[in-house]
Amino acid sequence: MRYYEIMNEAILPAAILVNNMRAEADPNVSLDMRVLADTLVSVEQIWSEQERGAGHSGRIMRKLVSAADRLGVTLKLTVRWLAYDPHDDDPDYDRLHDLNDKKLDNEQLEAWYARLGFVRTGDFDGDDPIMIRQPHNHSTLT
């Protein structure tokens, strides 16, 4: 098993990845991850809360896959779009609708993840496909 030793304690690569990404948090992006095994991390959610379409989530995902490659960590995720459901009396109603207009649907999200090196596993969470990304030696992300 591959591990790193910090202050005489074995630290698993997946935990290092999650902790490093949390330490380098971006205020424009919400990223939720969970360690599933020594070298497996689930990307539970990633989205740009206020500025969809500005490239914030893409920048964080490229940073995440680069770090996963360096640490030898596999990433797993479920392709699931996010949309807001504002009420008519919500003061942010117009802004939330504008954000919804910029959302990617599942097909677009899957293509986006594929450009980052993710592939379908053949499994689903309900109707949503599950994708996985094995660590790469040389990243050629677009």
PDB file of C-alpha atoms in Angstrom:
ATOM      1  CA  MET A   1       0.000   0.000   0.000  1.00  0.00           C
ATOM      2  CA  ARG A   2       1.271   3.436  -0.926  1.00  0.00           C
ATOM      3  CA  TYR A   3       1.171   5.976   1.877  1.00  0.00           C
ATOM      4  CA  TYR A   4       2.948   9.094   3.034  1.00  0.00           C
ATOM      5  CA  GLU A   5       4.523   9.558   6.421  1.00  0.00           C
ATOM      6  CA  ILE A   6       3.971  12.885   8.126  1.00  0.00           C
ATOM      7  CA  MET A   7       5.143  13.374  11.701  1.00  0.00           C
ATOM      8  CA  ASN A   8       5.522   9.597  12.077  1.00  0.00           C
ATOM      9  CA  GLU A   9       1.908   8.907  11.095  1.00  0.00           C
ATOM     10  CA  ALA A  10       0.833   7.087   7.959  1.00  0.00           C
ATOM     11  CA  ILE A  11      -1.391   9.350   5.881  1.00  0.00           C
ATOM     12  CA  LEU A  12      -3.266   7.797   2.983  1.00  0.00           C
ATOM     13  CA  PRO A  13      -3.088   9.496  -0.415  1.00  0.00           C
ATOM     14  CA  ALA A  14      -6.868   9.972  -0.625  1.00  0.00           C
ATOM     15  CA  ALA A  15      -6.921  11.800   2.714  1.00  0.00           C
ATOM     16  CA  ILE A  16      -4.029  14.012   1.625  1.00  0.00           C
ATOM     17  CA  LEU A  17      -5.887  14.909  -1.572  1.00  0.00           C
ATOM     18  CA  VAL A  18      -9.103  15.827   0.251  1.00  0.00           C
ATOM     19  CA  ASN A  19      -7.268  17.830   2.917  1.00  0.00           C
ATOM     20  CA  ASN A  20      -5.148  19.698   0.358  1.00  0.00           C
ATOM     21  CA  MET A  21      -8.152  20.629  -1.751  1.00  0.00           C
ATOM     22  CA  ARG A  22     -10.006  21.867   1.336  1.00  0.00           C
ATOM     23  CA  ALA A  23      -6.978  23.928   2.351  1.00  0.00           C
ATOM     24  CA  GLU A  24      -6.894  25.563  -1.087  1.00  0.00           C
ATOM     25  CA  ALA A  25     -10.623  26.325  -1.150  1.00  0.00           C
ATOM     26  CA  ASP A  26     -11.922  28.769  -3.732  1.00  0.00           C
ATOM     27  CA  PRO A  27     -14.666  31.138  -2.533  1.00  0.00           C
ATOM     28  CA  ASN A  28     -16.375  30.863  -5.937  1.00  0.00           C
ATOM     29  CA  VAL A  29     -16.669  27.056  -5.879  1.00  0.00           C
ATOM     30  CA  SER A  30     -18.375  24.586  -3.564  1.00  0.00           C
ATOM     31  CA  LEU A  31     -16.502  21.278  -3.578  1.00  0.00           C
ATOM     32  CA  ASP A  32     -17.583  18.350  -1.431  1.00  0.00           C
ATOM     33  CA  MET A  33     -15.447  15.184  -1.423  1.00  0.00           C
ATOM     34  CA  ARG A  34     -15.332  11.992   0.604  1.00  0.00           C
ATOM     35  CA  VAL A  35     -12.552   9.447   1.109  1.00  0.00           C
ATOM     36  CA  LEU A  36     -13.856   5.998   0.099  1.00  0.00           C
ATOM     37  CA  ALA A  37     -10.602   4.010   0.333  1.00  0.00           C
ATOM     38  CA  ASP A  38      -6.812   4.454   0.525  1.00  0.00           C
ATOM     39  CA  THR A  39      -6.609   5.736  -3.038  1.00  0.00           C
ATOM     40  CA  LEU A  40     -10.257   6.443  -3.904  1.00  0.00           C
ATOM     41  CA  VAL A  41     -12.109   9.745  -3.471  1.00  0.00           C
ATOM     42  CA  SER A  42     -15.732  10.463  -4.274  1.00  0.00           C
ATOM     43  CA  VAL A  43     -16.430  13.916  -5.679  1.00  0.00           C
ATOM     44  CA  GLU A  44     -19.847  14.387  -4.113  1.00  0.00           C
ATOM     45  CA  GLN A  45     -20.594  17.867  -5.460  1.00  0.00           C
ATOM     46  CA  ILE A  46     -18.876  20.678  -7.302  1.00  0.00           C
ATOM     47  CA  TRP A  47     -20.510  23.874  -8.455  1.00  0.00           C
ATOM     48  CA  SER A  48     -19.940  27.567  -8.804  1.00  0.00           C
ATOM     49  CA  GLU A  49     -22.647  29.036  -6.645  1.00  0.00           C
ATOM     50  CA  GLN A  50     -22.659  32.611  -7.884  1.00  0.00           C
ATOM     51  CA  GLU A  51     -20.868  32.662 -11.221  1.00  0.00           C
ATOM     52  CA  ARG A  52     -21.860  29.735 -13.412  1.00  0.00           C
ATOM     53  CA  GLY A  53     -20.066  29.632 -16.714  1.00  0.00           C
ATOM     54  CA  ALA A  54     -17.077  31.696 -15.522  1.00  0.00           C
ATOM     55  CA  GLY A  55     -14.687  28.705 -15.430  1.00  0.00           C
ATOM     56  CA  HIS A  56     -14.245  28.511 -11.653  1.00  0.00           C
ATOM     57  CA  SER A  57     -15.359  24.873 -11.334  1.00  0.00           C
ATOM     58  CA  GLY A  58     -13.254  23.869 -14.348  1.00  0.00           C
ATOM     59  CA  ARG A  59     -10.161  25.417 -12.794  1.00  0.00           C
ATOM     60  CA  ILE A  60     -10.762  23.575  -9.510  1.00  0.00           C
ATOM     61  CA  MET A  61     -11.455  20.270 -11.296  1.00  0.00           C
ATOM     62  CA  ARG A  62      -8.209  20.579 -13.294  1.00  0.00           C
ATOM     63  CA  LYS A  63      -6.370  21.258 -10.035  1.00  0.00           C
ATOM     64  CA  LEU A  64      -8.113  18.256  -8.430  1.00  0.00           C
ATOM     65  CA  VAL A  65      -7.280  15.797 -11.228  1.00  0.00           C
ATOM     66  CA  SER A  66      -3.682  17.044 -11.343  1.00  0.00           C
ATOM     67  CA  ALA A  67      -3.296  16.480  -7.599  1.00  0.00           C
ATOM     68  CA  ALA A  68      -5.009  13.066  -7.905  1.00  0.00           C
ATOM     69  CA  ASP A  69      -2.516  12.125 -10.626  1.00  0.00           C
ATOM     70  CA  ARG A  70       0.448  13.128  -8.449  1.00  0.00           C
ATOM     71  CA  LEU A  71      -0.886  11.146  -5.478  1.00  0.00           C
ATOM     72  CA  GLY A  72      -2.121   8.132  -7.451  1.00  0.00           C
ATOM     73  CA  VAL A  73      -5.749   8.656  -6.396  1.00  0.00           C
ATOM     74  CA  THR A  74      -8.791   7.502  -8.374  1.00  0.00           C
ATOM     75  CA  LEU A  75     -11.754   9.889  -8.523  1.00  0.00           C
ATOM     76  CA  LYS A  76     -15.385   8.783  -8.672  1.00  0.00           C
ATOM     77  CA  LEU A  77     -18.502  10.882  -9.221  1.00  0.00           C
ATOM     78  CA  THR A  78     -22.145  10.782 -10.200  1.00  0.00           C
ATOM     79  CA  VAL A  79     -23.158  13.003 -13.118  1.00  0.00           C
ATOM     80  CA  ARG A  80     -25.987  15.104 -11.733  1.00  0.00           C
ATOM     81  CA  TRP A  81     -26.922  18.640 -12.709  1.00  0.00           C
ATOM     82  CA  LEU A  82     -27.811  21.284 -10.174  1.00  0.00           C
ATOM     83  CA  ALA A  83     -30.713  23.678 -10.566  1.00  0.00           C
ATOM     84  CA  TYR A  84     -32.299  26.122  -8.173  1.00  0.00           C
ATOM     85  CA  ASP A  85     -36.006  26.053  -7.340  1.00  0.00           C
ATOM     86  CA  PRO A  86     -36.749  29.625  -6.249  1.00  0.00           C
ATOM     87  CA  HIS A  87     -40.147  30.612  -4.943  1.00  0.00           C
ATOM     88  CA  ASP A  88     -41.975  33.549  -6.513  1.00  0.00           C
ATOM     89  CA  ASP A  89     -41.435  35.644  -3.378  1.00  0.00           C
ATOM     90  CA  ASP A  90     -37.690  34.867  -3.189  1.00  0.00           C
ATOM     91  CA  PRO A  91     -35.712  38.141  -3.397  1.00  0.00           C
ATOM     92  CA  ASP A  92     -33.104  36.316  -5.538  1.00  0.00           C
ATOM     93  CA  TYR A  93     -35.714  34.894  -7.923  1.00  0.00           C
ATOM     94  CA  ASP A  94     -34.368  36.581 -11.075  1.00  0.00           C
ATOM     95  CA  ARG A  95     -30.723  35.855 -10.256  1.00  0.00           C
ATOM     96  CA  LEU A  96     -31.440  32.178  -9.541  1.00  0.00           C
ATOM     97  CA  HIS A  97     -33.375  31.827 -12.797  1.00  0.00           C
ATOM     98  CA  ASP A  98     -30.441  33.409 -14.649  1.00  0.00           C
ATOM     99  CA  LEU A  99     -28.116  30.862 -13.004  1.00  0.00           C
ATOM    100  CA  ASN A 100     -30.455  28.027 -14.016  1.00  0.00           C
ATOM    101  CA  ASP A 101     -30.297  29.242 -17.622  1.00  0.00           C
ATOM    102  CA  LYS A 102     -26.506  28.719 -17.501  1.00  0.00           C
ATOM    103  CA  LYS A 103     -26.601  25.192 -16.025  1.00  0.00           C
ATOM    104  CA  LEU A 104     -25.280  22.180 -17.888  1.00  0.00           C
ATOM    105  CA  ASP A 105     -27.615  19.225 -18.335  1.00  0.00           C
ATOM    106  CA  ASN A 106     -26.390  15.690 -17.597  1.00  0.00           C
ATOM    107  CA  GLU A 107     -25.253  15.083 -21.175  1.00  0.00           C
ATOM    108  CA  GLN A 108     -23.205  18.289 -21.193  1.00  0.00           C
ATOM    109  CA  LEU A 109     -21.796  17.513 -17.734  1.00  0.00           C
ATOM    110  CA  GLU A 110     -20.793  14.015 -18.795  1.00  0.00           C
ATOM    111  CA  ALA A 111     -18.946  15.431 -21.815  1.00  0.00           C
ATOM    112  CA  TRP A 112     -17.230  17.981 -19.550  1.00  0.00           C
ATOM    113  CA  TYR A 113     -16.090  15.246 -17.144  1.00  0.00           C
ATOM    114  CA  ALA A 114     -14.953  13.084 -20.078  1.00  0.00           C
ATOM    115  CA  ARG A 115     -12.670  15.918 -21.234  1.00  0.00           C
ATOM    116  CA  LEU A 116     -11.090  15.715 -17.768  1.00  0.00           C
ATOM    117  CA  GLY A 117     -10.425  11.989 -18.209  1.00  0.00           C
ATOM    118  CA  PHE A 118     -13.501  10.465 -16.542  1.00  0.00           C
ATOM    119  CA  VAL A 119     -15.178   7.415 -18.086  1.00  0.00           C
ATOM    120  CA  ARG A 120     -18.501   5.736 -17.382  1.00  0.00           C
ATOM    121  CA  THR A 121     -18.432   2.735 -15.069  1.00  0.00           C
ATOM    122  CA  GLY A 122     -21.692   1.288 -16.381  1.00  0.00           C
ATOM    123  CA  ASP A 123     -23.291   1.834 -12.974  1.00  0.00           C
ATOM    124  CA  PHE A 124     -25.984   4.379 -12.196  1.00  0.00           C
ATOM    125  CA  ASP A 125     -27.300   6.232  -9.174  1.00  0.00           C
ATOM    126  CA  GLY A 126     -30.954   6.278 -10.144  1.00  0.00           C
ATOM    127  CA  ASP A 127     -30.886   7.634 -13.704  1.00  0.00           C
ATOM    128  CA  ASP A 128     -27.543   9.384 -13.249  1.00  0.00           C
ATOM    129  CA  PRO A 129     -24.388   7.722 -14.625  1.00  0.00           C
ATOM    130  CA  ILE A 130     -21.391   7.084 -12.399  1.00  0.00           C
ATOM    131  CA  MET A 131     -17.985   7.990 -13.789  1.00  0.00           C
ATOM    132  CA  ILE A 132     -14.470   7.215 -12.631  1.00  0.00           C
ATOM    133  CA  ARG A 133     -11.041   8.644 -13.392  1.00  0.00           C
ATOM    134  CA  GLN A 134      -7.923   6.591 -12.848  1.00  0.00           C
ATOM    135  CA  PRO A 135      -4.711   8.515 -12.156  1.00  0.00           C
ATOM    136  CA  HIS A 136      -2.803   9.515 -15.300  1.00  0.00           C
ATOM    137  CA  ASN A 137       0.958   9.715 -15.643  1.00  0.00           C
ATOM    138  CA  HIS A 138       0.869  12.647 -18.032  1.00  0.00           C
ATOM    139  CA  SER A 139      -2.174  14.898 -17.978  1.00  0.00           C
ATOM    140  CA  THR A 140      -3.432  16.221 -21.311  1.00  0.00           C
ATOM    141  CA  LEU A 141      -6.532  18.027 -20.127  1.00  0.00           C
ATOM    142  CA  THR A 142      -8.377  20.600 -22.191  1.00  0.00           C
TER     143      THR A 142
END
